[in-house]
């Protein structure tokens, strides 16, 4: 099994001043909503602007410090990790979410974006132009790759990954957690990785995005995933491997993240029992 790795880098603007809250044990929690617009190269060679909105959570002393600093419209850099969690809703249904837990947040200037660095959305919130949205993960497939074609003939493959990470809890005991994430890739990249099988280790690079749909009961649902721009096939533990690399996606901006490096040491806060389930829409 591949040694898990996950890293998310975002640069965007704070959409609203965050509100500090505390768990019953006194742990400070700050949820930060931010937005940006990416420049993405399409199949036709034209650049398109794709907007995104994400929430990241920061804890403890860092949360208390940032609560006084962050204001609506302020540009920030977020170094975060994907965090998968699950719970049972009031109707007894098992629910899950893929969240972002911030490791580091820095306040930025607008940089070389000219005199109009943000755009206002329908709610009047500032959304940073030429933002950053880059995710790198290493893990194993939880099922075989699923290749299909859209009505206009474009290939698309959905990959489901498990990212296993080891950490040491506050009592000094070694623990392991697993984060689940879907990765979707298109066209040549989709066809190149269509033969991947359950258990294969891969490295995926792409944008962190949110899908939305309406379920059979008319409720709006949301799911976070990775829109892949590059895949690499890792060597299996038995020494076997598939092709050394998969070509970079043609319908996306060049990947900004480097190849995976050894996982950064992170502390698990042991707050899952206290951390309340959120609404489906995280902002």
mmCIF file of C-alpha atoms in Angstrom:
data_model
loop_
_atom_site.group_PDB
_atom_site.id
_atom_site.type_symbol
_atom_site.label_atom_id
_atom_site.label_comp_id
_atom_site.label_asym_id
_atom_site.label_seq_id
_atom_site.Cartn_x
_atom_site.Cartn_y
_atom_site.Cartn_z
ATOM 1 C CA UNK A 1 0.000 0.000 0.000
ATOM 2 C CA UNK A 2 1.354 3.423 -0.964
ATOM 3 C CA UNK A 3 2.405 5.733 1.818
ATOM 4 C CA UNK A 4 -0.328 8.350 1.789
ATOM 5 C CA UNK A 5 0.264 12.007 1.065
ATOM 6 C CA UNK A 6 -2.141 14.899 0.616
ATOM 7 C CA UNK A 7 -1.545 18.612 0.252
ATOM 8 C CA UNK A 8 -3.812 21.476 -0.835
ATOM 9 C CA UNK A 9 -2.628 25.002 -1.658
ATOM 10 C CA UNK A 10 -5.170 27.796 -2.134
ATOM 11 C CA UNK A 11 -4.816 31.507 -2.730
ATOM 12 C CA UNK A 12 -8.110 33.393 -2.630
ATOM 13 C CA UNK A 13 -10.053 36.136 -0.891
ATOM 14 C CA UNK A 14 -11.980 35.792 2.367
ATOM 15 C CA UNK A 15 -15.675 36.034 1.432
ATOM 16 C CA UNK A 16 -16.906 37.024 4.894
ATOM 17 C CA UNK A 17 -15.394 37.749 8.278
ATOM 18 C CA UNK A 18 -15.059 34.390 10.086
ATOM 19 C CA UNK A 19 -16.629 33.800 13.491
ATOM 20 C CA UNK A 20 -14.598 32.128 16.228
ATOM 21 C CA UNK A 21 -16.260 29.296 18.157
ATOM 22 C CA UNK A 22 -15.212 26.779 20.802
ATOM 23 C CA UNK A 23 -15.853 23.108 21.500
ATOM 24 C CA UNK A 24 -17.165 22.007 24.883
ATOM 25 C CA UNK A 25 -13.578 21.319 25.955
ATOM 26 C CA UNK A 26 -12.468 24.839 25.000
ATOM 27 C CA UNK A 27 -10.758 24.167 21.661
ATOM 28 C CA UNK A 28 -10.924 27.225 19.385
ATOM 29 C CA UNK A 29 -12.273 26.625 15.862
ATOM 30 C CA UNK A 30 -12.316 29.111 12.985
ATOM 31 C CA UNK A 31 -14.045 28.313 9.688
ATOM 32 C CA UNK A 32 -12.721 30.455 6.828
ATOM 33 C CA UNK A 33 -14.594 30.774 3.532
ATOM 34 C CA UNK A 34 -12.550 31.873 0.553
ATOM 35 C CA UNK A 35 -13.073 32.252 -3.190
ATOM 36 C CA UNK A 36 -11.020 32.572 -6.337
ATOM 37 C CA UNK A 37 -11.047 32.352 -10.122
ATOM 38 C CA UNK A 38 -8.662 30.027 -11.975
ATOM 39 C CA UNK A 39 -7.371 30.457 -15.503
ATOM 40 C CA UNK A 40 -7.930 27.121 -17.282
ATOM 41 C CA UNK A 41 -6.884 26.253 -20.839
ATOM 42 C CA UNK A 42 -9.617 24.481 -22.802
ATOM 43 C CA UNK A 43 -9.510 21.926 -25.629
ATOM 44 C CA UNK A 44 -9.964 24.720 -28.143
ATOM 45 C CA UNK A 45 -6.881 26.550 -26.893
ATOM 46 C CA UNK A 46 -8.965 29.275 -25.286
ATOM 47 C CA UNK A 47 -8.465 30.303 -21.663
ATOM 48 C CA UNK A 48 -11.531 30.153 -19.452
ATOM 49 C CA UNK A 49 -12.159 31.505 -15.968
ATOM 50 C CA UNK A 50 -13.490 28.921 -13.508
ATOM 51 C CA UNK A 51 -14.639 30.125 -10.105
ATOM 52 C CA UNK A 52 -14.391 28.181 -6.852
ATOM 53 C CA UNK A 53 -15.516 28.545 -3.244
ATOM 54 C CA UNK A 54 -14.018 26.517 -0.402
ATOM 55 C CA UNK A 55 -14.023 26.405 3.364
ATOM 56 C CA UNK A 56 -10.988 25.584 5.459
ATOM 57 C CA UNK A 57 -10.839 25.143 9.222
ATOM 58 C CA UNK A 58 -8.083 26.197 11.596
ATOM 59 C CA UNK A 59 -7.788 25.324 15.286
ATOM 60 C CA UNK A 60 -6.394 26.337 18.659
ATOM 61 C CA UNK A 61 -4.135 29.386 19.075
ATOM 62 C CA UNK A 62 -3.852 30.004 15.341
ATOM 63 C CA UNK A 63 -7.656 30.239 15.140
ATOM 64 C CA UNK A 64 -7.765 32.873 17.884
ATOM 65 C CA UNK A 65 -5.015 34.945 16.257
ATOM 66 C CA UNK A 66 -6.587 34.843 12.791
ATOM 67 C CA UNK A 67 -10.066 35.688 14.077
ATOM 68 C CA UNK A 68 -8.852 39.224 14.784
ATOM 69 C CA UNK A 69 -6.916 39.613 11.521
ATOM 70 C CA UNK A 70 -9.150 38.257 8.778
ATOM 71 C CA UNK A 71 -11.650 40.571 7.126
ATOM 72 C CA UNK A 72 -13.964 40.247 4.141
ATOM 73 C CA UNK A 73 -12.074 40.671 0.859
ATOM 74 C CA UNK A 74 -8.620 40.015 2.305
ATOM 75 C CA UNK A 75 -6.363 37.799 0.105
ATOM 76 C CA UNK A 76 -4.807 34.823 1.911
ATOM 77 C CA UNK A 77 -2.632 31.770 1.253
ATOM 78 C CA UNK A 78 -3.828 28.457 2.722
ATOM 79 C CA UNK A 79 -1.662 25.370 3.173
ATOM 80 C CA UNK A 80 -4.125 22.599 4.053
ATOM 81 C CA UNK A 81 -4.802 18.873 4.119
ATOM 82 C CA UNK A 82 -7.818 16.908 2.957
ATOM 83 C CA UNK A 83 -9.745 15.397 5.855
ATOM 84 C CA UNK A 84 -12.481 12.781 5.339
ATOM 85 C CA UNK A 85 -15.084 12.354 8.086
ATOM 86 C CA UNK A 86 -18.431 10.602 8.398
ATOM 87 C CA UNK A 87 -21.448 10.729 10.714
ATOM 88 C CA UNK A 88 -25.059 9.637 11.001
ATOM 89 C CA UNK A 89 -27.727 12.258 10.307
ATOM 90 C CA UNK A 90 -30.973 12.624 12.337
ATOM 91 C CA UNK A 91 -32.715 10.277 9.880
ATOM 92 C CA UNK A 92 -30.191 7.517 10.512
ATOM 93 C CA UNK A 93 -28.488 7.935 7.132
ATOM 94 C CA UNK A 94 -24.716 7.636 6.977
ATOM 95 C CA UNK A 95 -23.219 10.866 5.632
ATOM 96 C CA UNK A 96 -19.651 11.889 4.854
ATOM 97 C CA UNK A 97 -17.694 14.947 3.789
ATOM 98 C CA UNK A 98 -14.237 15.803 2.516
ATOM 99 C CA UNK A 99 -13.059 18.906 4.358
ATOM 100 C CA UNK A 100 -9.955 21.084 4.385
ATOM 101 C CA UNK A 101 -7.962 21.452 7.605
ATOM 102 C CA UNK A 102 -5.502 24.322 7.434
ATOM 103 C CA UNK A 103 -1.914 23.879 8.590
ATOM 104 C CA UNK A 104 -0.792 27.394 7.753
ATOM 105 C CA UNK A 105 -2.521 30.615 6.684
ATOM 106 C CA UNK A 106 -0.734 33.787 5.570
ATOM 107 C CA UNK A 107 -2.262 37.171 4.759
ATOM 108 C CA UNK A 108 -1.197 38.372 1.299
ATOM 109 C CA UNK A 109 -1.071 41.493 -0.812
ATOM 110 C CA UNK A 110 -2.761 41.514 -4.216
ATOM 111 C CA UNK A 111 0.535 41.163 -6.078
ATOM 112 C CA UNK A 112 0.864 41.887 -9.813
ATOM 113 C CA UNK A 113 -2.856 41.724 -10.586
ATOM 114 C CA UNK A 114 -3.306 45.322 -11.676
ATOM 115 C CA UNK A 115 -5.831 47.829 -10.409
ATOM 116 C CA UNK A 116 -8.802 45.418 -10.397
ATOM 117 C CA UNK A 117 -7.632 42.273 -8.568
ATOM 118 C CA UNK A 118 -11.058 40.916 -7.570
ATOM 119 C CA UNK A 119 -14.494 40.354 -9.092
ATOM 120 C CA UNK A 120 -17.788 40.659 -7.223
ATOM 121 C CA UNK A 121 -20.102 37.642 -7.353
ATOM 122 C CA UNK A 122 -23.907 37.617 -7.196
ATOM 123 C CA UNK A 123 -23.777 38.014 -3.410
ATOM 124 C CA UNK A 124 -21.402 40.952 -3.621
ATOM 125 C CA UNK A 125 -18.498 38.881 -2.270
ATOM 126 C CA UNK A 126 -14.982 39.572 -3.545
ATOM 127 C CA UNK A 127 -13.486 36.715 -5.551
ATOM 128 C CA UNK A 128 -9.742 36.844 -6.291
ATOM 129 C CA UNK A 129 -8.735 36.862 -9.952
ATOM 130 C CA UNK A 130 -5.842 34.622 -11.041
ATOM 131 C CA UNK A 131 -6.119 32.615 -7.830
ATOM 132 C CA UNK A 132 -4.311 29.394 -6.866
ATOM 133 C CA UNK A 133 -6.046 26.026 -6.467
ATOM 134 C CA UNK A 134 -3.662 23.074 -6.448
ATOM 135 C CA UNK A 135 -3.932 19.643 -4.834
ATOM 136 C CA UNK A 136 -1.455 16.747 -4.753
ATOM 137 C CA UNK A 137 -2.359 13.325 -3.334
ATOM 138 C CA UNK A 138 -0.797 9.856 -3.179
ATOM 139 C CA UNK A 139 -2.928 6.826 -2.413
ATOM 140 C CA UNK A 140 -4.403 3.555 -3.654
ATOM 141 C CA UNK A 141 -7.480 2.984 -5.786
ATOM 142 C CA UNK A 142 -10.458 1.569 -3.896
ATOM 143 C CA UNK A 143 -11.990 0.135 -7.093
ATOM 144 C CA UNK A 144 -11.212 -0.277 -10.781
ATOM 145 C CA UNK A 145 -11.091 2.850 -12.931
ATOM 146 C CA UNK A 146 -14.412 3.718 -14.599
ATOM 147 C CA UNK A 147 -14.111 5.002 -18.181
ATOM 148 C CA UNK A 148 -17.134 6.411 -19.993
ATOM 149 C CA UNK A 149 -17.837 8.860 -22.813
ATOM 150 C CA UNK A 150 -19.981 11.977 -22.852
ATOM 151 C CA UNK A 151 -22.648 12.387 -25.575
ATOM 152 C CA UNK A 152 -20.210 14.505 -27.605
ATOM 153 C CA UNK A 153 -17.513 11.833 -27.425
ATOM 154 C CA UNK A 154 -15.191 13.102 -24.682
ATOM 155 C CA UNK A 155 -13.613 10.405 -22.519
ATOM 156 C CA UNK A 156 -13.909 10.797 -18.744
ATOM 157 C CA UNK A 157 -12.587 8.467 -16.028
ATOM 158 C CA UNK A 158 -13.515 8.573 -12.352
ATOM 159 C CA UNK A 159 -10.960 7.234 -9.863
ATOM 160 C CA UNK A 160 -11.704 6.608 -6.185
ATOM 161 C CA UNK A 161 -8.681 6.826 -3.890
ATOM 162 C CA UNK A 162 -7.897 5.951 -0.299
ATOM 163 C CA UNK A 163 -5.117 8.000 1.294
ATOM 164 C CA UNK A 164 -3.672 6.270 4.366
ATOM 165 C CA UNK A 165 -1.754 8.439 6.804
ATOM 166 C CA UNK A 166 -0.044 7.648 10.072
ATOM 167 C CA UNK A 167 0.201 10.091 12.950
ATOM 168 C CA UNK A 168 0.849 10.231 16.679
ATOM 169 C CA UNK A 169 -2.036 11.380 18.872
ATOM 170 C CA UNK A 170 -1.842 13.627 21.927
ATOM 171 C CA UNK A 171 -1.244 10.650 24.180
ATOM 172 C CA UNK A 172 1.775 9.595 22.114
ATOM 173 C CA UNK A 173 0.094 6.569 20.520
ATOM 174 C CA UNK A 174 0.617 5.766 16.840
ATOM 175 C CA UNK A 175 -2.628 5.981 14.881
ATOM 176 C CA UNK A 176 -3.727 5.645 11.261
ATOM 177 C CA UNK A 177 -6.456 7.487 9.405
ATOM 178 C CA UNK A 178 -7.843 7.033 5.899
ATOM 179 C CA UNK A 179 -9.146 9.824 3.675
ATOM 180 C CA UNK A 180 -11.306 9.025 0.655
ATOM 181 C CA UNK A 181 -11.365 11.231 -2.432
ATOM 182 C CA UNK A 182 -12.620 10.959 -6.014
ATOM 183 C CA UNK A 183 -10.405 12.108 -8.885
ATOM 184 C CA UNK A 184 -11.903 12.820 -12.308
ATOM 185 C CA UNK A 185 -9.800 13.095 -15.477
ATOM 186 C CA UNK A 186 -10.695 13.802 -19.102
ATOM 187 C CA UNK A 187 -9.881 12.940 -22.722
ATOM 188 C CA UNK A 188 -6.402 11.482 -23.426
ATOM 189 C CA UNK A 189 -5.622 11.340 -19.730
ATOM 190 C CA UNK A 190 -8.900 9.490 -19.059
ATOM 191 C CA UNK A 191 -8.165 6.856 -21.700
ATOM 192 C CA UNK A 192 -4.531 6.457 -20.582
ATOM 193 C CA UNK A 193 -5.518 5.493 -17.036
ATOM 194 C CA UNK A 194 -8.667 3.485 -17.840
ATOM 195 C CA UNK A 195 -6.905 0.156 -17.143
ATOM 196 C CA UNK A 196 -5.988 1.020 -13.559
ATOM 197 C CA UNK A 197 -7.227 -1.569 -11.073
ATOM 198 C CA UNK A 198 -8.286 -1.649 -7.440
ATOM 199 C CA UNK A 199 -5.233 -1.350 -5.195
ATOM 200 C CA UNK A 200 -3.017 0.413 -7.752
ATOM 201 C CA UNK A 201 -0.986 3.250 -6.172
ATOM 202 C CA UNK A 202 -1.085 6.617 -7.956
ATOM 203 C CA UNK A 203 -0.035 10.221 -7.571
ATOM 204 C CA UNK A 204 -2.692 12.713 -8.703
ATOM 205 C CA UNK A 205 -2.401 16.474 -9.186
ATOM 206 C CA UNK A 206 -5.311 18.794 -9.910
ATOM 207 C CA UNK A 207 -7.856 21.384 -8.782
ATOM 208 C CA UNK A 208 -10.023 20.939 -5.682
ATOM 209 C CA UNK A 209 -13.615 21.406 -6.868
ATOM 210 C CA UNK A 210 -17.196 21.009 -5.616
ATOM 211 C CA UNK A 211 -19.916 19.110 -7.505
ATOM 212 C CA UNK A 212 -23.575 19.893 -6.824
ATOM 213 C CA UNK A 213 -26.779 18.084 -7.735
ATOM 214 C CA UNK A 214 -30.379 17.605 -6.574
ATOM 215 C CA UNK A 215 -31.279 14.224 -5.063
ATOM 216 C CA UNK A 216 -34.528 12.294 -5.538
ATOM 217 C CA UNK A 217 -36.093 14.136 -2.601
ATOM 218 C CA UNK A 218 -35.338 17.539 -4.096
ATOM 219 C CA UNK A 219 -32.486 18.306 -1.697
ATOM 220 C CA UNK A 220 -29.358 20.053 -2.914
ATOM 221 C CA UNK A 221 -26.266 17.894 -2.413
ATOM 222 C CA UNK A 222 -22.563 18.753 -2.628
ATOM 223 C CA UNK A 223 -19.395 16.680 -2.948
ATOM 224 C CA UNK A 224 -15.765 17.762 -3.034
ATOM 225 C CA UNK A 225 -13.346 15.999 -5.376
ATOM 226 C CA UNK A 226 -10.207 16.574 -7.449
ATOM 227 C CA UNK A 227 -10.383 17.574 -11.115
ATOM 228 C CA UNK A 228 -7.171 15.859 -12.204
ATOM 229 C CA UNK A 229 -4.605 17.498 -14.477
ATOM 230 C CA UNK A 230 -1.779 14.962 -14.070
ATOM 231 C CA UNK A 231 -1.425 11.341 -12.934
ATOM 232 C CA UNK A 232 1.647 9.239 -12.207
ATOM 233 C CA UNK A 233 1.620 5.468 -11.674
ATOM 234 C CA UNK A 234 3.611 4.461 -8.605
ATOM 235 C CA UNK A 235 5.458 1.172 -8.396
ATOM 236 C CA UNK A 236 3.553 -1.474 -6.464
ATOM 237 C CA UNK A 237 5.021 -3.048 -3.346
ATOM 238 C CA UNK A 238 5.602 -6.289 -5.275
ATOM 239 C CA UNK A 239 7.810 -4.398 -7.719
ATOM 240 C CA UNK A 240 5.280 -4.426 -10.537
ATOM 241 C CA UNK A 241 4.138 -1.260 -12.242
ATOM 242 C CA UNK A 242 2.081 -0.035 -15.142
ATOM 243 C CA UNK A 243 3.304 2.647 -17.496
ATOM 244 C CA UNK A 244 5.752 5.002 -15.829
ATOM 245 C CA UNK A 245 3.609 8.088 -16.308
ATOM 246 C CA UNK A 246 0.346 9.359 -17.683
ATOM 247 C CA UNK A 247 0.360 12.394 -19.983
ATOM 248 C CA UNK A 248 -0.746 15.690 -18.536
ATOM 249 C CA UNK A 249 -4.353 16.677 -19.189
ATOM 250 C CA UNK A 250 -4.849 18.875 -22.239
ATOM 251 C CA UNK A 251 -7.941 20.699 -20.985
ATOM 252 C CA UNK A 252 -6.434 22.325 -17.948
ATOM 253 C CA UNK A 253 -3.830 24.791 -16.788
ATOM 254 C CA UNK A 254 -0.301 23.427 -16.187
ATOM 255 C CA UNK A 255 0.000 21.792 -12.782
ATOM 256 C CA UNK A 256 1.534 24.083 -10.197
ATOM 257 C CA UNK A 257 2.372 21.472 -7.573
ATOM 258 C CA UNK A 258 5.658 19.552 -7.438
ATOM 259 C CA UNK A 259 5.888 15.800 -7.138
ATOM 260 C CA UNK A 260 4.993 14.399 -3.760
ATOM 261 C CA UNK A 261 7.523 14.685 -0.961
ATOM 262 C CA UNK A 262 7.520 12.860 2.378
ATOM 263 C CA UNK A 263 4.397 13.669 4.416
ATOM 264 C CA UNK A 264 4.651 16.645 6.735
ATOM 265 C CA UNK A 265 4.317 15.830 10.438
ATOM 266 C CA UNK A 266 0.864 16.858 11.634
ATOM 267 C CA UNK A 267 -0.886 16.545 14.944
ATOM 268 C CA UNK A 268 -4.314 14.931 15.094
ATOM 269 C CA UNK A 269 -6.555 17.007 17.325
ATOM 270 C CA UNK A 270 -8.842 14.135 18.392
ATOM 271 C CA UNK A 271 -11.915 16.324 17.980
ATOM 272 C CA UNK A 272 -14.171 14.160 15.802
ATOM 273 C CA UNK A 273 -16.590 13.424 18.640
ATOM 274 C CA UNK A 274 -16.890 17.119 19.478
ATOM 275 C CA UNK A 275 -16.810 18.461 15.941
ATOM 276 C CA UNK A 276 -20.469 18.880 14.968
ATOM 277 C CA UNK A 277 -21.731 17.779 11.536
ATOM 278 C CA UNK A 278 -22.070 20.719 9.176
ATOM 279 C CA UNK A 279 -24.804 21.504 6.703
ATOM 280 C CA UNK A 280 -24.360 20.045 3.226
ATOM 281 C CA UNK A 281 -23.251 23.377 1.823
ATOM 282 C CA UNK A 282 -20.099 24.435 3.699
ATOM 283 C CA UNK A 283 -20.610 28.176 3.309
#
